[in-house]
PDB file of C-alpha atoms and ligand atoms in Angstrom:
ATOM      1  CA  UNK W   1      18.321  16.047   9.069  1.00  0.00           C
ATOM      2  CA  UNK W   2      17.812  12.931   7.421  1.00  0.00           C
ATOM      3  CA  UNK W   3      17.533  10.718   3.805  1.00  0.00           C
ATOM      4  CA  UNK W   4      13.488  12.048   4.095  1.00  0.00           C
ATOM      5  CA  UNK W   5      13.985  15.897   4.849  1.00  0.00           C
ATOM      6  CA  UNK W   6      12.276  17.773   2.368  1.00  0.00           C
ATOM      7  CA  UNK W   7      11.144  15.162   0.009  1.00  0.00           C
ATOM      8  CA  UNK W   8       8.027  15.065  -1.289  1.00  0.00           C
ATOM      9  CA  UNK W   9       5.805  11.622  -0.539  1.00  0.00           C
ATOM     10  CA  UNK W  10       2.069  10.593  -1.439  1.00  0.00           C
ATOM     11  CA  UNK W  11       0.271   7.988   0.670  1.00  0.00           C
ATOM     12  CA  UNK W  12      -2.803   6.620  -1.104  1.00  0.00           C
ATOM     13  CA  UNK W  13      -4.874   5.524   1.592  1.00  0.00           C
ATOM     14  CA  UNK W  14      -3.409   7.219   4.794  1.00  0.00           C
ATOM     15  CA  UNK W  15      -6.082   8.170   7.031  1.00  0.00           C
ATOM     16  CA  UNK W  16      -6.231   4.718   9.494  1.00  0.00           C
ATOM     17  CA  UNK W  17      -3.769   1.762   9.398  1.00  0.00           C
ATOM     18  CA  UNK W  18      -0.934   0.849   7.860  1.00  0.00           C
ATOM     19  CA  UNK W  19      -1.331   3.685   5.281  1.00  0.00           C
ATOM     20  CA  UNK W  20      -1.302   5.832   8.801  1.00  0.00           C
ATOM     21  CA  UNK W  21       2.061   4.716  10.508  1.00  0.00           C
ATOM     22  CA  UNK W  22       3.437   4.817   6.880  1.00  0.00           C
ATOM     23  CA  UNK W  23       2.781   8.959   7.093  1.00  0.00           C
ATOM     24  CA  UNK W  24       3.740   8.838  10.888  1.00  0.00           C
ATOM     25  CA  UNK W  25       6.937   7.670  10.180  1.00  0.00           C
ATOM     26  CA  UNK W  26       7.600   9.990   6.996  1.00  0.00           C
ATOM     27  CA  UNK W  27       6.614  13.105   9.173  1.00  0.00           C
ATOM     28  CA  UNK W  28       9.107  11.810  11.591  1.00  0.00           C
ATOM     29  CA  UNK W  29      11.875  11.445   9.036  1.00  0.00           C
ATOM     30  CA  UNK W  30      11.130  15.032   7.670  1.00  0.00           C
ATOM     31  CA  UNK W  31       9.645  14.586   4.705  1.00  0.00           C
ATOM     32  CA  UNK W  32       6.800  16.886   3.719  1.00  0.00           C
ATOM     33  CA  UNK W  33       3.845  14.669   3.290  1.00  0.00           C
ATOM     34  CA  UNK W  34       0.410  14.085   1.734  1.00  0.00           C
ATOM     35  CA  UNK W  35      -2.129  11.691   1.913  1.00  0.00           C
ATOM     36  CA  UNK W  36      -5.332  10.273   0.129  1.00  0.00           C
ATOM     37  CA  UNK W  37      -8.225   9.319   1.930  1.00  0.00           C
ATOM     38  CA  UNK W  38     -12.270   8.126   1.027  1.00  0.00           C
ATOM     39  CA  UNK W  39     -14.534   7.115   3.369  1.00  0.00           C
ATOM     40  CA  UNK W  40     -13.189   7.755   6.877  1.00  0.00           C
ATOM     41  CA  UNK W  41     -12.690  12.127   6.722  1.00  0.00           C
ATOM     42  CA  UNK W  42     -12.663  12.550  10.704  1.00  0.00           C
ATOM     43  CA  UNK W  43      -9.869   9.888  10.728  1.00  0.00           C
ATOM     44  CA  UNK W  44      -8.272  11.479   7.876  1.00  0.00           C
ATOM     45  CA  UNK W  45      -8.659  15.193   9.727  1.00  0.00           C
ATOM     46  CA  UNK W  46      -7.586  13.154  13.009  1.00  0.00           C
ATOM     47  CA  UNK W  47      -3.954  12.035  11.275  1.00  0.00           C
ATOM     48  CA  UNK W  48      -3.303  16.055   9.490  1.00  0.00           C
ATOM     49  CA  UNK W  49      -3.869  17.273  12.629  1.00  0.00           C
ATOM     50  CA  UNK W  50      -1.652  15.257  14.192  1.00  0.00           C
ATOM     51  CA  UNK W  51       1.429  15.025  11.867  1.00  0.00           C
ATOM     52  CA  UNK W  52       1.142  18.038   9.872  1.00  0.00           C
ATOM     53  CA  UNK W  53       0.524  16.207   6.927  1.00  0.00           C
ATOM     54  CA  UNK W  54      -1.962  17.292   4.309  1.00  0.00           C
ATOM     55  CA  UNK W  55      -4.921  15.377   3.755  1.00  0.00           C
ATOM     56  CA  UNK W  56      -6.701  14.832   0.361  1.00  0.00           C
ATOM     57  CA  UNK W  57     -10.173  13.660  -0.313  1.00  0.00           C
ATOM     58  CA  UNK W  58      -9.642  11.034  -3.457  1.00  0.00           C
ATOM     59  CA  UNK W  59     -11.632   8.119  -3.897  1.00  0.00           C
ATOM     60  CA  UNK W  60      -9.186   5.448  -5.744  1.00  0.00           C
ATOM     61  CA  UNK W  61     -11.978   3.518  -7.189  1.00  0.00           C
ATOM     62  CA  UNK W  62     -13.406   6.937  -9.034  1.00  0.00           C
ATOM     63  CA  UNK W  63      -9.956   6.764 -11.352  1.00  0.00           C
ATOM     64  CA  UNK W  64     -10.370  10.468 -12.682  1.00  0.00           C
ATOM     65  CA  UNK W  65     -10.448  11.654  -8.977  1.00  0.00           C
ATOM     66  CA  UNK W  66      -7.331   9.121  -8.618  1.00  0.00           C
ATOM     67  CA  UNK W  67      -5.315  10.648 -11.364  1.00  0.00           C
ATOM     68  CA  UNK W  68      -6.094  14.231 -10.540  1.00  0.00           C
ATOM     69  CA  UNK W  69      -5.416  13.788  -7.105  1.00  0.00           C
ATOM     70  CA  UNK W  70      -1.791  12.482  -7.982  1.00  0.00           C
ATOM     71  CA  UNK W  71      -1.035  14.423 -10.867  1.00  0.00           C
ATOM     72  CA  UNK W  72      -2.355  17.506  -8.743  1.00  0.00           C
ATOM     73  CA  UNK W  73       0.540  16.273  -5.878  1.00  0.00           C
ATOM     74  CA  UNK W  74       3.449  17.376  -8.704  1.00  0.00           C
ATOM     75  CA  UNK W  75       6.863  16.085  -8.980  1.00  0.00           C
ATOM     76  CA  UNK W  76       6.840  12.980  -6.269  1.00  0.00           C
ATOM     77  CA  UNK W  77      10.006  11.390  -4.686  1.00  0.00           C
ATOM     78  CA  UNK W  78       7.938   8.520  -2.907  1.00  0.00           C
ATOM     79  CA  UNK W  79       4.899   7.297  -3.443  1.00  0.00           C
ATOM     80  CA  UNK W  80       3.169   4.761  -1.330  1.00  0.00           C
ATOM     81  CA  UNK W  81       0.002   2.956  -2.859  1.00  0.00           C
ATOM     82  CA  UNK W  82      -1.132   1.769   0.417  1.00  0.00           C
ATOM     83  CA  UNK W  83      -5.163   2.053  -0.227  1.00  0.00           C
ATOM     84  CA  UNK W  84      -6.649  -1.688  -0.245  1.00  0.00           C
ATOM     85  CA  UNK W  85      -9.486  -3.444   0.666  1.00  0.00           C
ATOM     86  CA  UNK W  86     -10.412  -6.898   1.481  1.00  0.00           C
ATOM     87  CA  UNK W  87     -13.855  -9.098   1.344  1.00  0.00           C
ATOM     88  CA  UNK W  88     -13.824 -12.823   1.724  1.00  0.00           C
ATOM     89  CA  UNK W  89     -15.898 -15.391   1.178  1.00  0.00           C
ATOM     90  CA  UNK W  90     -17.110 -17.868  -0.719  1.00  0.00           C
ATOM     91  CA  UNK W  91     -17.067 -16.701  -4.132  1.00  0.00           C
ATOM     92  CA  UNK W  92     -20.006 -19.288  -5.310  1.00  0.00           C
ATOM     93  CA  UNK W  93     -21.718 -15.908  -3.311  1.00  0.00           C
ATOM     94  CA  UNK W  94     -19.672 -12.984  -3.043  1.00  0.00           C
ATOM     95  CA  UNK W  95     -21.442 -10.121  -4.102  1.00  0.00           C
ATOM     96  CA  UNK W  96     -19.969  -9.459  -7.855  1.00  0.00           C
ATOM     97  CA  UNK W  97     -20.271  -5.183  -6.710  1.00  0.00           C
ATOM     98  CA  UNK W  98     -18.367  -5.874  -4.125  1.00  0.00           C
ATOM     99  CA  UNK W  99     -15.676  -7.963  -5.822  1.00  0.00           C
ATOM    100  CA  UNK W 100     -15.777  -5.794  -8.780  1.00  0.00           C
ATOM    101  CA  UNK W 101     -15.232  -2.731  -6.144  1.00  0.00           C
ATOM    102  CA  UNK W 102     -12.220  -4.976  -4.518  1.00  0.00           C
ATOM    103  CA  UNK W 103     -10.489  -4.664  -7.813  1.00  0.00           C
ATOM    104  CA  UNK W 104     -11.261  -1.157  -8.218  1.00  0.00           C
ATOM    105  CA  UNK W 105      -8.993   0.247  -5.405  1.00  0.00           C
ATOM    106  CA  UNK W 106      -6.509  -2.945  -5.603  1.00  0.00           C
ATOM    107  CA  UNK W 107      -5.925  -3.212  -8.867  1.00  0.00           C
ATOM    108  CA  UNK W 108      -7.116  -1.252 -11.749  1.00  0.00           C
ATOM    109  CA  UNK W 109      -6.099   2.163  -9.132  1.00  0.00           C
ATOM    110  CA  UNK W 110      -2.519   0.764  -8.352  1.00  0.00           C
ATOM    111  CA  UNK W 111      -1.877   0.745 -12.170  1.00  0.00           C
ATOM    112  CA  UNK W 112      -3.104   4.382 -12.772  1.00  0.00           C
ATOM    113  CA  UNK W 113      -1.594   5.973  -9.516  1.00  0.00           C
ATOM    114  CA  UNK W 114       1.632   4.458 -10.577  1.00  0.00           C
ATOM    115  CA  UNK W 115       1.918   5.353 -13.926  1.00  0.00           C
ATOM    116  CA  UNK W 116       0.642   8.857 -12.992  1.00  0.00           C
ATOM    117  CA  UNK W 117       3.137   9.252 -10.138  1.00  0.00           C
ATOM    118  CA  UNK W 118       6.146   7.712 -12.823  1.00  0.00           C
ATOM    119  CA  UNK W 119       4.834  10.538 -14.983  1.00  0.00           C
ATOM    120  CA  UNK W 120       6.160  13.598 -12.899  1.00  0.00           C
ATOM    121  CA  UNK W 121       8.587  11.737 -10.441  1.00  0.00           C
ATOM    122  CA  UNK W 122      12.220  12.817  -9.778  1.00  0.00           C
ATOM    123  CA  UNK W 123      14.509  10.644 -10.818  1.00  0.00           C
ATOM    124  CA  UNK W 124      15.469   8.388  -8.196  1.00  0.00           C
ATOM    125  CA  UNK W 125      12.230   8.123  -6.949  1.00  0.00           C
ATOM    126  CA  UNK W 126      10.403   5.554  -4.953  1.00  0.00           C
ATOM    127  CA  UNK W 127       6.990   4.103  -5.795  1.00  0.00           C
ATOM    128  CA  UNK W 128       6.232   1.133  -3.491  1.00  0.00           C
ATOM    129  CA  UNK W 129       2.819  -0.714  -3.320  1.00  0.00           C
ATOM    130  CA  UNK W 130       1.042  -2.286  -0.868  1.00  0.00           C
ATOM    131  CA  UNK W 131       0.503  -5.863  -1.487  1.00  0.00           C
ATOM    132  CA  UNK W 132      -0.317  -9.072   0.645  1.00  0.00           C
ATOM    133  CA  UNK W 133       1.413 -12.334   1.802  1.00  0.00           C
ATOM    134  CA  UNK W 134      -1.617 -13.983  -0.034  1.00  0.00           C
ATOM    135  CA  UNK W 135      -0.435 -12.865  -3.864  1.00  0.00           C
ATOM    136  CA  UNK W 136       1.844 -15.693  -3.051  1.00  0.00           C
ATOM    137  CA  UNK W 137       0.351 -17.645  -0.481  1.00  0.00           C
ATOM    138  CA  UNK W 138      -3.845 -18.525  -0.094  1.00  0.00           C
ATOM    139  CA  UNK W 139      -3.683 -20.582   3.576  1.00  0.00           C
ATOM    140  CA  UNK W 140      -7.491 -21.380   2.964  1.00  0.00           C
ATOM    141  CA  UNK W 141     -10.684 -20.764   1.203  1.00  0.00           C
ATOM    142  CA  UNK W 142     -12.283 -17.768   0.497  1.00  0.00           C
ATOM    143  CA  UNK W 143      -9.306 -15.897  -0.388  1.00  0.00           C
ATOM    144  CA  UNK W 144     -10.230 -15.484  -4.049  1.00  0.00           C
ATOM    145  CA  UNK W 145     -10.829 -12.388  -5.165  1.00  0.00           C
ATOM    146  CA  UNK W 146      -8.344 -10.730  -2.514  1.00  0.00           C
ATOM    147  CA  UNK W 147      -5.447 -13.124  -3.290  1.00  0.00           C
ATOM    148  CA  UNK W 148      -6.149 -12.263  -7.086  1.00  0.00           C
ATOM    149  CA  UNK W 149      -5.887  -8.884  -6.705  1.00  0.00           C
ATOM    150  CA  UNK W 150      -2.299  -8.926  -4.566  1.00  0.00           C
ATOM    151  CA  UNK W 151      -0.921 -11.356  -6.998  1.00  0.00           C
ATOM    152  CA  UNK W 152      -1.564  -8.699  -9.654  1.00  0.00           C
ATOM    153  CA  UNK W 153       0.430  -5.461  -7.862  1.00  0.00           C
ATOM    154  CA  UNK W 154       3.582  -7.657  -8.157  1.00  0.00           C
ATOM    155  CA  UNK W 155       3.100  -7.590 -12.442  1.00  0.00           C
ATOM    156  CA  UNK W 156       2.687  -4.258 -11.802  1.00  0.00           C
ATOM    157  CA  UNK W 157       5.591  -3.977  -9.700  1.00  0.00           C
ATOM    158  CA  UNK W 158       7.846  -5.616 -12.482  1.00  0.00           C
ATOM    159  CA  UNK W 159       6.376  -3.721 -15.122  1.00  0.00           C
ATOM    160  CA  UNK W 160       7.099  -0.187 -14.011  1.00  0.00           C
ATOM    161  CA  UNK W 161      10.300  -1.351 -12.736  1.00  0.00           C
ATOM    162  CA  UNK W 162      11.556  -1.999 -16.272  1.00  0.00           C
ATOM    163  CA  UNK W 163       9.320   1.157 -17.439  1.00  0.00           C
ATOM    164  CA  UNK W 164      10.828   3.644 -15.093  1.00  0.00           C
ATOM    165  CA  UNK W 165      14.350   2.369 -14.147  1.00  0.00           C
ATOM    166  CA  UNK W 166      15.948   4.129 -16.941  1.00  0.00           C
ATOM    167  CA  UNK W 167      15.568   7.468 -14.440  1.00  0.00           C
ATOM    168  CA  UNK W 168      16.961   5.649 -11.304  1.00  0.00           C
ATOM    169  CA  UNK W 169      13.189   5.338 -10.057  1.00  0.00           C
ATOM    170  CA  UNK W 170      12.091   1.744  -8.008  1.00  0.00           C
ATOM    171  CA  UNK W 171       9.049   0.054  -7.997  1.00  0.00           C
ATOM    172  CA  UNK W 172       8.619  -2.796  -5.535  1.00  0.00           C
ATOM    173  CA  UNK W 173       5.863  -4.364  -3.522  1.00  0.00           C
ATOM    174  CA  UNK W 174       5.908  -4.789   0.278  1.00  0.00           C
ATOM    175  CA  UNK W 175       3.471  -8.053   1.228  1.00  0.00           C
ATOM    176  CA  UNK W 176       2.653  -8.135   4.984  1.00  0.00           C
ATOM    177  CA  UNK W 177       1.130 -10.587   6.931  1.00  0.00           C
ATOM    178  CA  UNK W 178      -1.387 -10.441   9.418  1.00  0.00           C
ATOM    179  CA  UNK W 179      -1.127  -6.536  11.052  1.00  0.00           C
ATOM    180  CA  UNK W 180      -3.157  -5.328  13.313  1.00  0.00           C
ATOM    181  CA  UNK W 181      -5.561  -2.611  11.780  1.00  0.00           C
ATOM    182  CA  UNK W 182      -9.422  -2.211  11.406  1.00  0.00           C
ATOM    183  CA  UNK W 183      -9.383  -4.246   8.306  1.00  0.00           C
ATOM    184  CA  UNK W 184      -7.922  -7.339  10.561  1.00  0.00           C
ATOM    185  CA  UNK W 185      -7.655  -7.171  14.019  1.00  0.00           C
ATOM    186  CA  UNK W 186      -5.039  -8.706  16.207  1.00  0.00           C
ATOM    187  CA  UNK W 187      -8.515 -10.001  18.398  1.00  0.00           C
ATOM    188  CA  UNK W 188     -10.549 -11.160  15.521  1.00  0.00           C
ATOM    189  CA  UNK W 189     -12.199 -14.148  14.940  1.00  0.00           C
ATOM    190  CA  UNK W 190      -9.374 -15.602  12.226  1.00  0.00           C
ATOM    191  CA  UNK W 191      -6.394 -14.549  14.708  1.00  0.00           C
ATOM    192  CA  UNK W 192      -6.159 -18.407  16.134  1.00  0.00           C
ATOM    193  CA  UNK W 193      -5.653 -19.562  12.043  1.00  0.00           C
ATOM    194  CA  UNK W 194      -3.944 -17.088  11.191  1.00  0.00           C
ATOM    195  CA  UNK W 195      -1.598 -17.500  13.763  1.00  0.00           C
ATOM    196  CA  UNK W 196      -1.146 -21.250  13.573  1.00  0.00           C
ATOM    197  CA  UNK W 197       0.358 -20.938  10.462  1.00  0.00           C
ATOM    198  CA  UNK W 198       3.039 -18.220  11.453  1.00  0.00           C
ATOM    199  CA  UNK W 199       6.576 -19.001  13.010  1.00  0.00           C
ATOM    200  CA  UNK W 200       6.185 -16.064  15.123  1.00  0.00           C
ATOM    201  CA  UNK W 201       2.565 -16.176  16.169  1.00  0.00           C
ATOM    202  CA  UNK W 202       1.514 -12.496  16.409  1.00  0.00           C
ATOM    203  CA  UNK W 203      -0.041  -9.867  14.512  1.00  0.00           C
ATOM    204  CA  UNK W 204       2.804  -7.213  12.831  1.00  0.00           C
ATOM    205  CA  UNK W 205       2.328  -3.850  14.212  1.00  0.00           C
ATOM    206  CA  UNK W 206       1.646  -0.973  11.336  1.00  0.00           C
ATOM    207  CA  UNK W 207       4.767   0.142  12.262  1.00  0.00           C
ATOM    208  CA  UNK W 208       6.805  -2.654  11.475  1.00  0.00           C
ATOM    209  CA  UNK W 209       5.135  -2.355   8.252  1.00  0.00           C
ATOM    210  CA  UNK W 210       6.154   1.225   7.915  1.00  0.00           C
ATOM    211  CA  UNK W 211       9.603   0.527   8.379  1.00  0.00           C
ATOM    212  CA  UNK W 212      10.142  -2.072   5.739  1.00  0.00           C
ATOM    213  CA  UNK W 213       8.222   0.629   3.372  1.00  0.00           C
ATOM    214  CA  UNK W 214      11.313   3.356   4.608  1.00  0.00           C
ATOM    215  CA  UNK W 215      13.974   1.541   4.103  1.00  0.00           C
ATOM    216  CA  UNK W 216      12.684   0.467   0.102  1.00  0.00           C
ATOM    217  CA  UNK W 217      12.347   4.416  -0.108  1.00  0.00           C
ATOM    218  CA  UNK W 218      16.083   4.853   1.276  1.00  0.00           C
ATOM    219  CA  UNK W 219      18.699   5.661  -1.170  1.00  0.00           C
ATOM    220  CA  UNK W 220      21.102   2.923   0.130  1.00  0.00           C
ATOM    221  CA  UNK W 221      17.885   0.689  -1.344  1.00  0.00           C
ATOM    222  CA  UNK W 222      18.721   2.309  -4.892  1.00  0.00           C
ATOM    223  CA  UNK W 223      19.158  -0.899  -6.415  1.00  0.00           C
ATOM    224  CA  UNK W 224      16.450  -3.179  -5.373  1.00  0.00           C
ATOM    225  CA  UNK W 225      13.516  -2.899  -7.627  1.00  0.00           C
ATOM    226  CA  UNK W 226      10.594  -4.956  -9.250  1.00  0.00           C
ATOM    227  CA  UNK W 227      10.868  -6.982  -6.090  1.00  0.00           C
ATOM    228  CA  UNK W 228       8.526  -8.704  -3.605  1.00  0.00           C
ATOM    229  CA  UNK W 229       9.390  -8.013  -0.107  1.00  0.00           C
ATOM    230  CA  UNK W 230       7.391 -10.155   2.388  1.00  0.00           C
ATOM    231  CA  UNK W 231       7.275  -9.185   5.846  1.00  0.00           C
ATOM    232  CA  UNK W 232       4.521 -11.692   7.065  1.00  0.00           C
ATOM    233  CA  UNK W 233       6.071 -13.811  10.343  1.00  0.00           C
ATOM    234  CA  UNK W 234       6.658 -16.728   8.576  1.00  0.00           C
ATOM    235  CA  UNK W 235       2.965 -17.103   7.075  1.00  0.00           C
ATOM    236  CA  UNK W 236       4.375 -17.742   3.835  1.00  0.00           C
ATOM    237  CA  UNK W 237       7.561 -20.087   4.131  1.00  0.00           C
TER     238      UNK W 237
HETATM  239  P1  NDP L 301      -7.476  -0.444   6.913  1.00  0.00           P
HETATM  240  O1  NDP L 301      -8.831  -0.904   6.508  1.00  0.00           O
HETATM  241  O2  NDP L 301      -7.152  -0.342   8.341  1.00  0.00           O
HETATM  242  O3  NDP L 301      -7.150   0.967   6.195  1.00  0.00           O
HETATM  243  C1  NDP L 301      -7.352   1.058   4.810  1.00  0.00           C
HETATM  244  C2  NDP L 301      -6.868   2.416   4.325  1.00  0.00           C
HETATM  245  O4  NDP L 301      -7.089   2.454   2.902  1.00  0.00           O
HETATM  246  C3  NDP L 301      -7.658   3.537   4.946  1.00  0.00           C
HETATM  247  O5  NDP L 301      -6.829   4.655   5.147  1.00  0.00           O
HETATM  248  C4  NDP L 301      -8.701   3.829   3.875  1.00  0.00           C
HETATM  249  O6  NDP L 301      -9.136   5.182   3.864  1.00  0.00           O
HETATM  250  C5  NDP L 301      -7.928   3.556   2.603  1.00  0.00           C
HETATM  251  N1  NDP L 301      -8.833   3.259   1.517  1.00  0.00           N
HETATM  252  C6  NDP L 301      -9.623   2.171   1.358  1.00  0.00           C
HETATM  253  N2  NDP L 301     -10.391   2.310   0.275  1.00  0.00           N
HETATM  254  C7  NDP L 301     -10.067   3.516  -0.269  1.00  0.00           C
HETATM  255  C8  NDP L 301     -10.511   4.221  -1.410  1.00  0.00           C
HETATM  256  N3  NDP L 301     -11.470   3.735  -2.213  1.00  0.00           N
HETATM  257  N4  NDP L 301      -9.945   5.417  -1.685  1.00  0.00           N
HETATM  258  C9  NDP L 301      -8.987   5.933  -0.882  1.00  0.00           C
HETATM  259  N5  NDP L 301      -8.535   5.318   0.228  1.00  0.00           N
HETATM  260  C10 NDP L 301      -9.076   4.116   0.520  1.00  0.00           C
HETATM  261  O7  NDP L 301      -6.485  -1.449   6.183  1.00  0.00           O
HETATM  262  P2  NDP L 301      -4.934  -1.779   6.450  1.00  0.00           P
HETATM  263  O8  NDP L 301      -4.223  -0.597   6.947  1.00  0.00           O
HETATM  264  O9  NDP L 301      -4.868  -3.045   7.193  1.00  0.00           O
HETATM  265  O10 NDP L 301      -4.490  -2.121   4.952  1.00  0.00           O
HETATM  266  C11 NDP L 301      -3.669  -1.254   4.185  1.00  0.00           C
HETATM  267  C12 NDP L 301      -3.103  -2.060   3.021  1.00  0.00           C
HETATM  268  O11 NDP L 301      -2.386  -3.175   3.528  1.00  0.00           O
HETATM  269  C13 NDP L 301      -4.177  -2.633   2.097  1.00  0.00           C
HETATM  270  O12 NDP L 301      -3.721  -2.575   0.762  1.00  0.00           O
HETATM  271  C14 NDP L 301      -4.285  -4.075   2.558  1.00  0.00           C
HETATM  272  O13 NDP L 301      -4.757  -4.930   1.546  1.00  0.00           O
HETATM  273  C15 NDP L 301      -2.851  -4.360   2.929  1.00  0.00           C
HETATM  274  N6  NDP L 301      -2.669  -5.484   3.842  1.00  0.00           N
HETATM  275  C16 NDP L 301      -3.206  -5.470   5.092  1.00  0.00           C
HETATM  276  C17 NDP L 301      -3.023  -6.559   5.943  1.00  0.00           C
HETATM  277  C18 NDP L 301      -3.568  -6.630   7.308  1.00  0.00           C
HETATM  278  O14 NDP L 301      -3.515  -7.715   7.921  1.00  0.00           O
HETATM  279  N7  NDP L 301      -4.087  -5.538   7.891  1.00  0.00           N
HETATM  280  C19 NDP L 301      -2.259  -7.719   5.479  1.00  0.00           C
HETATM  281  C20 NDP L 301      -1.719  -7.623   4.159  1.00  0.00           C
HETATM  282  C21 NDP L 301      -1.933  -6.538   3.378  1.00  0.00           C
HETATM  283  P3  NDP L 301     -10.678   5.606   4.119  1.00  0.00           P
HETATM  284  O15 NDP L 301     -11.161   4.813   5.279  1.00  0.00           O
HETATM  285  O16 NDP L 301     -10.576   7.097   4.349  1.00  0.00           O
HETATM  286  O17 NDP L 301     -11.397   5.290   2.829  1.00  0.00           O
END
């Protein structure tokens, strides 16, 4: 038995990376999980069969899918909105469909999946969002749109803090660093950068991640809400 047995957590975006270890180590804790996923279904299939967790086709930049696939998930204790993507470049050329995409999923679908999942949640519950070291800190150009959009989750953060506190529920963002996932790999081409500007000069594992994400979820982490909580190696300080 543990905090997580039997309670009922959404992961937007759970079918490869940090989204992935997040419903790992849920699974592991005992809650009974579910999970969004878009474009990658064999990796999506890969991680149900695996955990036992369910998996849910939902594409968080179609926001009617979005909202039925959370309000079709019922009365939440956690909810992770993990689902993100990234493009960078110089924004003199970025492709505007891809930018406008960007803030799609980032943005625009971490405001309706909260205030969907607020809508049925427990009290008590958890909603924690997946933001970025670079809503505070851009280390060089070609950040723009990306940066934008992670700087915006922690409004939204604050916002349904003071929305849904009255019922005991949290809202905070977790902002990693550098982690080592498809979207930015430990061997990539902006490791060296990356890492120079680190104290500890490694990518985070997902599951370092994770474990920030279950201890916000916790109930001894009742009273910490509307926060930023940076877990990034020192990128940002
Ligand atoms: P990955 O690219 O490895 O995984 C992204 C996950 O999000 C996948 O499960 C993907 O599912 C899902 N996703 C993306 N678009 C959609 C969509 N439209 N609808 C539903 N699900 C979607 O990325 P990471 O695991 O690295 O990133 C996860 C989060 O962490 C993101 O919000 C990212 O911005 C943030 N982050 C990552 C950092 C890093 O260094 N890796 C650093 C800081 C923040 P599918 O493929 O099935 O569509």
């Amino acid at each position: 038995m543990s905090e997580f047995t039997g309670k009922s957590v959404m992961v937007l975006g759970g079918s490869r990376g940090i989204g992935a270890a997040i419903v790992r180590h849920f699974v592991a804790a005992g809650a009974k999980v579910q999970f969004s996923y878009s474009g990658s279904p064999d990796a999506a299939a890969a991680v149900a069969a695996e955990t036992g967790a369910t998996a849910v086709k939902a594409d968080s930049a179609n926001r009617d899918e979005l909202i039925a696939a959370v309000a079709a998930a019922g009365a939440l204790d956690i909810m992770i909105i993990n689902a993100g993507v990234a493009i960078m470049g110089d924004p003199l050329t970025l492709d505007p469909d891809a930018v406008d995409r960007l803030i799609d999923i980032n943005v625009r679908a971490v405001y309706f999946a909260g205030v969907e999942a607020g809508r049925q949640m427990h009290d008590n519950g958890r909603i924690i969002i997946i933001g970025s070291v670079n809503g505070d800190r851009v280390p060089g150009p070609g950040f723009t749109a990306y940066a934008m959009s992670k700087s915006a989750v922690q409004g939204a953060a604050r916002g349904l803090a003071r929305d849904f506190g009255p019922r005991g529920i949290t809202v905070n963002v977790v902002q990693p660093g550098p982690v080592d996932t498809d979207m930015n790999p430990a061997g990539g081409p902006m490791a060296p950068m990356m890492h120079g500007a680190m104290a500890i000069k490694r990518h985070a594992h997902a599951d370092e991640v994770a474990s920030m994400v279950l201890f916000l979820a916790n109930p001894v982490a009742a009273m910490i809400t509307g926060t930023t909580q940076t877990i990034d190696g020192g990128l940002g300080i």
